[in-house]
Amino acid sequence: MSLLKNENFKRFASGLILGFCFFGSYVHSLLLFVFILFAILFIMLFFELPTLINLPLRSFKFWLVAFLYPILPIFTLIYLTIKYRSTDFIFPLYPFIVSWVADTGAYLLGKMLGKHKICPTISPGKSWEGLFGGFISVFIFNIFILPGIKSFPFVLYLNSFLAIFLFSLLITVVAFLGDIFESKLKRRVNIKDSGILLPGHGGLFDRFDSVLFVAVFLLLIIWVNKITL
């Protein structure tokens, strides 16, 4: 089998190229990155979501669902970018990076050791071993990254292994729920991927499913933090 036909190679190569372009745009320009987020939202709304939830664009129910998923999460990401990029450069990227760290850890350990399935009727590839791999990856990542994010909600409380452990567990579960939620939608309409835009990954929902959930979770934490202070 040639490399170009190997799914794992396509997944790695396209992920590397797209990741470089995506994060490169964030480093280069606030406006460019926000434009890309709006472009992602446009493609999700008009090219992927109608198939994913099996509803026509003109229906009220479609836009009710769309507001919660993906409009609210994408606007949350835009809000975090505009508000924090100039003062805390890494913080707006956290939902993206931590979600993909969880996904990578789960994928690798699940491939090697995954035997005990979590919900085989919804997502046969998801295993408890993979979920544990995602958690360990997020925990290690957070140990190094959280102390350097000064705008992070509850940053004063995330100064111990126990606090980071518990927060990493929450983030891993939220990211997993985002993944499973999209898998459930695809299972309902009997499709493998939400689209074909990203070689080896599928559509934009396939790549950003966990990010959407994590973004809203972080927004809730920010609100709770403001209320309790």
mmCIF file of C-alpha atoms in Angstrom:
data_model
loop_
_atom_site.group_PDB
_atom_site.id
_atom_site.type_symbol
_atom_site.label_atom_id
_atom_site.label_comp_id
_atom_site.label_asym_id
_atom_site.label_seq_id
_atom_site.Cartn_x
_atom_site.Cartn_y
_atom_site.Cartn_z
ATOM 1 C CA MET A 1 0.000 0.000 0.000
ATOM 2 C CA SER A 2 1.395 3.380 -0.980
ATOM 3 C CA LEU A 3 1.736 6.119 1.595
ATOM 4 C CA LEU A 4 -0.767 8.313 -0.241
ATOM 5 C CA LYS A 5 -3.444 5.621 0.148
ATOM 6 C CA ASN A 6 -2.679 4.915 3.803
ATOM 7 C CA GLU A 7 -5.393 6.441 6.020
ATOM 8 C CA ASN A 8 -3.071 6.944 8.989
ATOM 9 C CA PHE A 9 -0.550 8.774 6.805
ATOM 10 C CA LYS A 10 -3.266 10.968 5.274
ATOM 11 C CA ARG A 11 -4.575 11.742 8.745
ATOM 12 C CA PHE A 12 -1.113 12.680 10.015
ATOM 13 C CA ALA A 13 -0.027 14.655 6.934
ATOM 14 C CA SER A 14 -3.241 16.617 6.532
ATOM 15 C CA GLY A 15 -3.383 17.269 10.275
ATOM 16 C CA LEU A 16 0.170 18.598 10.232
ATOM 17 C CA ILE A 17 -0.433 20.890 7.246
ATOM 18 C CA LEU A 18 -3.809 22.134 8.443
ATOM 19 C CA GLY A 19 -2.512 22.625 11.974
ATOM 20 C CA PHE A 20 0.408 24.680 10.685
ATOM 21 C CA CYS A 21 -1.916 26.873 8.591
ATOM 22 C CA PHE A 22 -4.501 27.184 11.360
ATOM 23 C CA PHE A 23 -2.134 28.136 14.164
ATOM 24 C CA GLY A 24 0.014 30.144 11.762
ATOM 25 C CA SER A 25 -2.972 32.347 10.998
ATOM 26 C CA TYR A 26 -3.489 32.917 14.734
ATOM 27 C CA VAL A 27 0.117 34.004 15.179
ATOM 28 C CA HIS A 28 0.068 36.166 12.061
ATOM 29 C CA SER A 29 -3.143 38.152 12.462
ATOM 30 C CA LEU A 30 -6.145 38.453 14.753
ATOM 31 C CA LEU A 31 -8.397 39.409 11.840
ATOM 32 C CA LEU A 32 -7.218 36.489 9.710
ATOM 33 C CA PHE A 33 -7.868 33.984 12.489
ATOM 34 C CA VAL A 34 -11.321 35.400 13.220
ATOM 35 C CA PHE A 35 -12.095 35.288 9.490
ATOM 36 C CA ILE A 36 -11.093 31.603 9.425
ATOM 37 C CA LEU A 37 -13.384 30.873 12.378
ATOM 38 C CA PHE A 38 -16.266 32.568 10.542
ATOM 39 C CA ALA A 39 -15.412 30.535 7.425
ATOM 40 C CA ILE A 40 -15.475 27.343 9.498
ATOM 41 C CA LEU A 41 -18.880 28.328 10.874
ATOM 42 C CA PHE A 42 -20.190 29.077 7.375
ATOM 43 C CA ILE A 43 -19.105 25.677 6.040
ATOM 44 C CA MET A 44 -20.504 23.871 9.078
ATOM 45 C CA LEU A 45 -23.869 25.623 8.821
ATOM 46 C CA PHE A 46 -24.487 25.438 5.103
ATOM 47 C CA PHE A 47 -22.601 22.329 3.961
ATOM 48 C CA GLU A 48 -22.384 19.890 6.887
ATOM 49 C CA LEU A 49 -25.073 20.517 9.506
ATOM 50 C CA PRO A 50 -28.125 19.989 7.224
ATOM 51 C CA THR A 51 -26.911 16.452 6.490
ATOM 52 C CA LEU A 52 -25.724 15.824 10.037
ATOM 53 C CA ILE A 53 -29.093 16.591 11.650
ATOM 54 C CA ASN A 54 -31.234 15.787 8.595
ATOM 55 C CA LEU A 55 -33.094 19.086 8.627
ATOM 56 C CA PRO A 56 -33.562 21.672 5.843
ATOM 57 C CA LEU A 57 -31.973 25.097 6.191
ATOM 58 C CA ARG A 58 -35.341 26.833 5.988
ATOM 59 C CA SER A 59 -36.780 25.069 9.052
ATOM 60 C CA PHE A 60 -37.010 26.776 12.450
ATOM 61 C CA LYS A 61 -35.820 23.598 14.167
ATOM 62 C CA PHE A 62 -32.616 23.659 12.108
ATOM 63 C CA TRP A 63 -31.699 27.141 13.326
ATOM 64 C CA LEU A 64 -32.647 26.276 16.890
ATOM 65 C CA VAL A 65 -30.180 23.395 16.815
ATOM 66 C CA ALA A 66 -27.644 25.467 14.880
ATOM 67 C CA PHE A 67 -27.634 28.204 17.521
ATOM 68 C CA LEU A 68 -26.509 25.724 20.164
ATOM 69 C CA TYR A 69 -24.321 23.686 17.826
ATOM 70 C CA PRO A 70 -22.171 25.182 16.278
ATOM 71 C CA ILE A 71 -23.018 28.941 16.392
ATOM 72 C CA LEU A 72 -22.658 29.432 20.161
ATOM 73 C CA PRO A 73 -19.380 27.461 20.412
ATOM 74 C CA ILE A 74 -17.778 29.208 17.422
ATOM 75 C CA PHE A 75 -18.762 32.634 18.725
ATOM 76 C CA THR A 76 -17.293 31.600 22.071
ATOM 77 C CA LEU A 77 -13.987 30.863 20.342
ATOM 78 C CA ILE A 78 -14.162 34.231 18.565
ATOM 79 C CA TYR A 79 -14.908 35.974 21.874
ATOM 80 C CA LEU A 80 -11.945 34.310 23.599
ATOM 81 C CA THR A 81 -9.676 35.281 20.710
ATOM 82 C CA ILE A 82 -10.698 38.933 20.595
ATOM 83 C CA LYS A 83 -10.700 39.396 24.371
ATOM 84 C CA TYR A 84 -7.544 37.528 25.378
ATOM 85 C CA ARG A 85 -5.165 37.231 22.414
ATOM 86 C CA SER A 86 -3.376 40.533 23.070
ATOM 87 C CA THR A 87 -2.910 39.961 26.815
ATOM 88 C CA ASP A 88 -2.607 36.183 27.138
ATOM 89 C CA PHE A 89 -1.549 34.773 23.791
ATOM 90 C CA ILE A 90 -1.995 31.062 24.555
ATOM 91 C CA PHE A 91 -5.351 31.143 26.346
ATOM 92 C CA PRO A 92 -7.624 31.440 23.245
ATOM 93 C CA LEU A 93 -5.828 28.441 21.725
ATOM 94 C CA TYR A 94 -6.371 26.253 24.782
ATOM 95 C CA PRO A 95 -9.743 24.748 23.666
ATOM 96 C CA PHE A 96 -8.194 23.671 20.359
ATOM 97 C CA ILE A 97 -4.938 22.285 21.705
ATOM 98 C CA VAL A 98 -6.318 20.455 24.738
ATOM 99 C CA SER A 99 -9.092 18.850 22.654
ATOM 100 C CA TRP A 100 -6.613 17.588 20.085
ATOM 101 C CA VAL A 101 -4.224 16.415 22.820
ATOM 102 C CA ALA A 102 -7.094 14.377 24.286
ATOM 103 C CA ASP A 103 -8.044 13.041 20.856
ATOM 104 C CA THR A 104 -4.465 12.058 20.005
ATOM 105 C CA GLY A 105 -3.857 10.349 23.352
ATOM 106 C CA ALA A 106 -7.141 8.463 23.087
ATOM 107 C CA TYR A 107 -6.440 7.434 19.497
ATOM 108 C CA LEU A 108 -2.924 6.136 20.189
ATOM 109 C CA LEU A 109 -3.648 4.181 23.375
ATOM 110 C CA GLY A 110 -6.968 2.992 22.010
ATOM 111 C CA LYS A 111 -5.236 1.610 18.923
ATOM 112 C CA MET A 112 -2.647 -0.209 21.027
ATOM 113 C CA LEU A 113 -4.683 -1.477 23.968
ATOM 114 C CA GLY A 114 -8.349 -0.704 23.334
ATOM 115 C CA LYS A 115 -10.453 -3.765 24.198
ATOM 116 C CA HIS A 116 -13.248 -2.559 26.473
ATOM 117 C CA LYS A 117 -15.723 -0.570 24.382
ATOM 118 C CA ILE A 118 -17.585 2.365 25.920
ATOM 119 C CA CYS A 119 -20.552 2.666 23.562
ATOM 120 C CA PRO A 120 -20.087 0.246 20.640
ATOM 121 C CA THR A 121 -23.472 1.025 19.079
ATOM 122 C CA ILE A 122 -22.609 4.726 18.738
ATOM 123 C CA SER A 123 -18.843 4.739 18.225
ATOM 124 C CA PRO A 124 -17.287 1.249 18.010
ATOM 125 C CA GLY A 125 -13.733 2.620 18.080
ATOM 126 C CA LYS A 126 -14.063 4.307 21.483
ATOM 127 C CA SER A 127 -12.646 2.319 24.398
ATOM 128 C CA TRP A 128 -12.048 2.883 28.104
ATOM 129 C CA GLU A 129 -8.351 2.392 27.456
ATOM 130 C CA GLY A 130 -8.442 5.133 24.831
ATOM 131 C CA LEU A 131 -10.330 7.468 27.160
ATOM 132 C CA PHE A 132 -7.690 6.834 29.822
ATOM 133 C CA GLY A 133 -4.983 7.639 27.260
ATOM 134 C CA GLY A 134 -6.748 10.897 26.478
ATOM 135 C CA PHE A 135 -6.918 11.784 30.168
ATOM 136 C CA ILE A 136 -3.230 11.042 30.806
ATOM 137 C CA SER A 137 -2.270 13.149 27.779
ATOM 138 C CA VAL A 138 -4.413 16.069 28.960
ATOM 139 C CA PHE A 139 -3.099 15.783 32.529
ATOM 140 C CA ILE A 140 0.538 15.905 31.407
ATOM 141 C CA PHE A 141 -0.221 18.754 29.005
ATOM 142 C CA ASN A 142 -2.002 20.759 31.713
ATOM 143 C CA ILE A 143 0.838 20.309 34.206
ATOM 144 C CA PHE A 144 3.110 22.199 31.836
ATOM 145 C CA ILE A 145 0.705 24.667 30.217
ATOM 146 C CA LEU A 146 -1.756 25.832 32.900
ATOM 147 C CA PRO A 147 0.764 27.618 35.161
ATOM 148 C CA GLY A 148 1.726 29.816 32.203
ATOM 149 C CA ILE A 149 -1.822 30.910 31.300
ATOM 150 C CA LYS A 150 -2.419 33.910 33.544
ATOM 151 C CA SER A 151 -5.973 34.592 32.343
ATOM 152 C CA PHE A 152 -7.171 31.087 33.062
ATOM 153 C CA PRO A 153 -10.237 30.993 35.326
ATOM 154 C CA PHE A 154 -9.437 29.696 38.811
ATOM 155 C CA VAL A 155 -5.728 29.946 37.978
ATOM 156 C CA LEU A 156 -4.955 30.493 41.673
ATOM 157 C CA TYR A 157 -6.584 27.164 42.487
ATOM 158 C CA LEU A 158 -4.813 25.218 39.753
ATOM 159 C CA ASN A 159 -1.494 25.186 41.579
ATOM 160 C CA SER A 160 -1.497 21.593 42.793
ATOM 161 C CA PHE A 161 -1.398 18.189 41.130
ATOM 162 C CA LEU A 162 -4.794 17.325 42.627
ATOM 163 C CA ALA A 163 -6.483 20.436 41.194
ATOM 164 C CA ILE A 164 -4.897 19.910 37.778
ATOM 165 C CA PHE A 165 -5.818 16.213 37.971
ATOM 166 C CA LEU A 166 -9.496 16.985 38.608
ATOM 167 C CA PHE A 167 -9.641 19.741 35.999
ATOM 168 C CA SER A 168 -7.964 17.471 33.428
ATOM 169 C CA LEU A 169 -10.524 14.785 34.190
ATOM 170 C CA LEU A 170 -13.365 17.246 33.570
ATOM 171 C CA ILE A 171 -11.847 18.510 30.329
ATOM 172 C CA THR A 172 -11.302 14.947 29.084
ATOM 173 C CA VAL A 173 -14.918 14.007 29.811
ATOM 174 C CA VAL A 174 -16.255 17.152 28.102
ATOM 175 C CA ALA A 175 -14.068 16.538 25.034
ATOM 176 C CA PHE A 176 -15.227 12.911 24.949
ATOM 177 C CA LEU A 177 -18.888 13.972 25.157
ATOM 178 C CA GLY A 178 -18.343 16.317 22.215
ATOM 179 C CA ASP A 179 -16.919 13.442 20.201
ATOM 180 C CA ILE A 180 -19.705 11.038 21.181
ATOM 181 C CA PHE A 181 -22.421 13.621 20.522
ATOM 182 C CA GLU A 182 -21.270 14.077 16.943
ATOM 183 C CA SER A 183 -20.903 10.308 16.517
ATOM 184 C CA LYS A 184 -24.503 9.901 17.679
ATOM 185 C CA LEU A 185 -25.685 12.449 15.113
ATOM 186 C CA LYS A 186 -23.799 10.634 12.344
ATOM 187 C CA ARG A 187 -25.166 7.270 13.474
ATOM 188 C CA ARG A 188 -28.741 8.620 13.310
ATOM 189 C CA VAL A 189 -28.362 9.596 9.652
ATOM 190 C CA ASN A 190 -26.074 6.664 8.785
ATOM 191 C CA ILE A 191 -22.997 8.581 7.612
ATOM 192 C CA LYS A 192 -19.329 7.932 8.394
ATOM 193 C CA ASP A 193 -18.064 11.531 8.277
ATOM 194 C CA SER A 194 -19.705 14.940 8.499
ATOM 195 C CA GLY A 195 -17.978 15.972 5.251
ATOM 196 C CA ILE A 196 -15.007 15.378 2.956
ATOM 197 C CA LEU A 197 -13.129 18.652 3.338
ATOM 198 C CA LEU A 198 -10.234 17.312 5.443
ATOM 199 C CA PRO A 199 -8.368 14.277 4.024
ATOM 200 C CA GLY A 200 -8.066 11.547 6.643
ATOM 201 C CA HIS A 201 -10.291 13.438 9.085
ATOM 202 C CA GLY A 202 -13.623 13.878 7.308
ATOM 203 C CA GLY A 203 -15.479 17.140 7.748
ATOM 204 C CA LEU A 204 -15.096 20.133 10.024
ATOM 205 C CA PHE A 205 -17.444 18.710 12.656
ATOM 206 C CA ASP A 206 -15.252 15.598 12.773
ATOM 207 C CA ARG A 207 -12.216 17.748 13.558
ATOM 208 C CA PHE A 208 -13.868 20.294 15.861
ATOM 209 C CA ASP A 209 -16.489 18.171 17.667
ATOM 210 C CA SER A 210 -14.604 18.141 20.982
ATOM 211 C CA VAL A 211 -13.408 21.738 20.581
ATOM 212 C CA LEU A 212 -17.005 22.993 20.384
ATOM 213 C CA PHE A 213 -17.923 21.378 23.704
ATOM 214 C CA VAL A 214 -14.703 22.416 25.459
ATOM 215 C CA ALA A 215 -15.130 26.038 24.331
ATOM 216 C CA VAL A 216 -18.600 26.315 25.871
ATOM 217 C CA PHE A 217 -17.388 24.552 29.029
ATOM 218 C CA LEU A 218 -14.606 27.121 29.415
ATOM 219 C CA LEU A 219 -17.073 29.960 28.855
ATOM 220 C CA LEU A 220 -19.224 28.585 31.685
ATOM 221 C CA ILE A 221 -16.160 28.442 33.921
ATOM 222 C CA ILE A 222 -15.357 32.075 33.099
ATOM 223 C CA TRP A 223 -18.906 33.137 33.995
ATOM 224 C CA VAL A 224 -18.883 31.163 37.253
ATOM 225 C CA ASN A 225 -15.498 32.643 38.093
ATOM 226 C CA LYS A 226 -16.827 36.188 37.589
ATOM 227 C CA ILE A 227 -19.949 35.525 39.672
ATOM 228 C CA THR A 228 -18.071 34.001 42.605
ATOM 229 C CA LEU A 229 -15.339 36.662 42.793
#
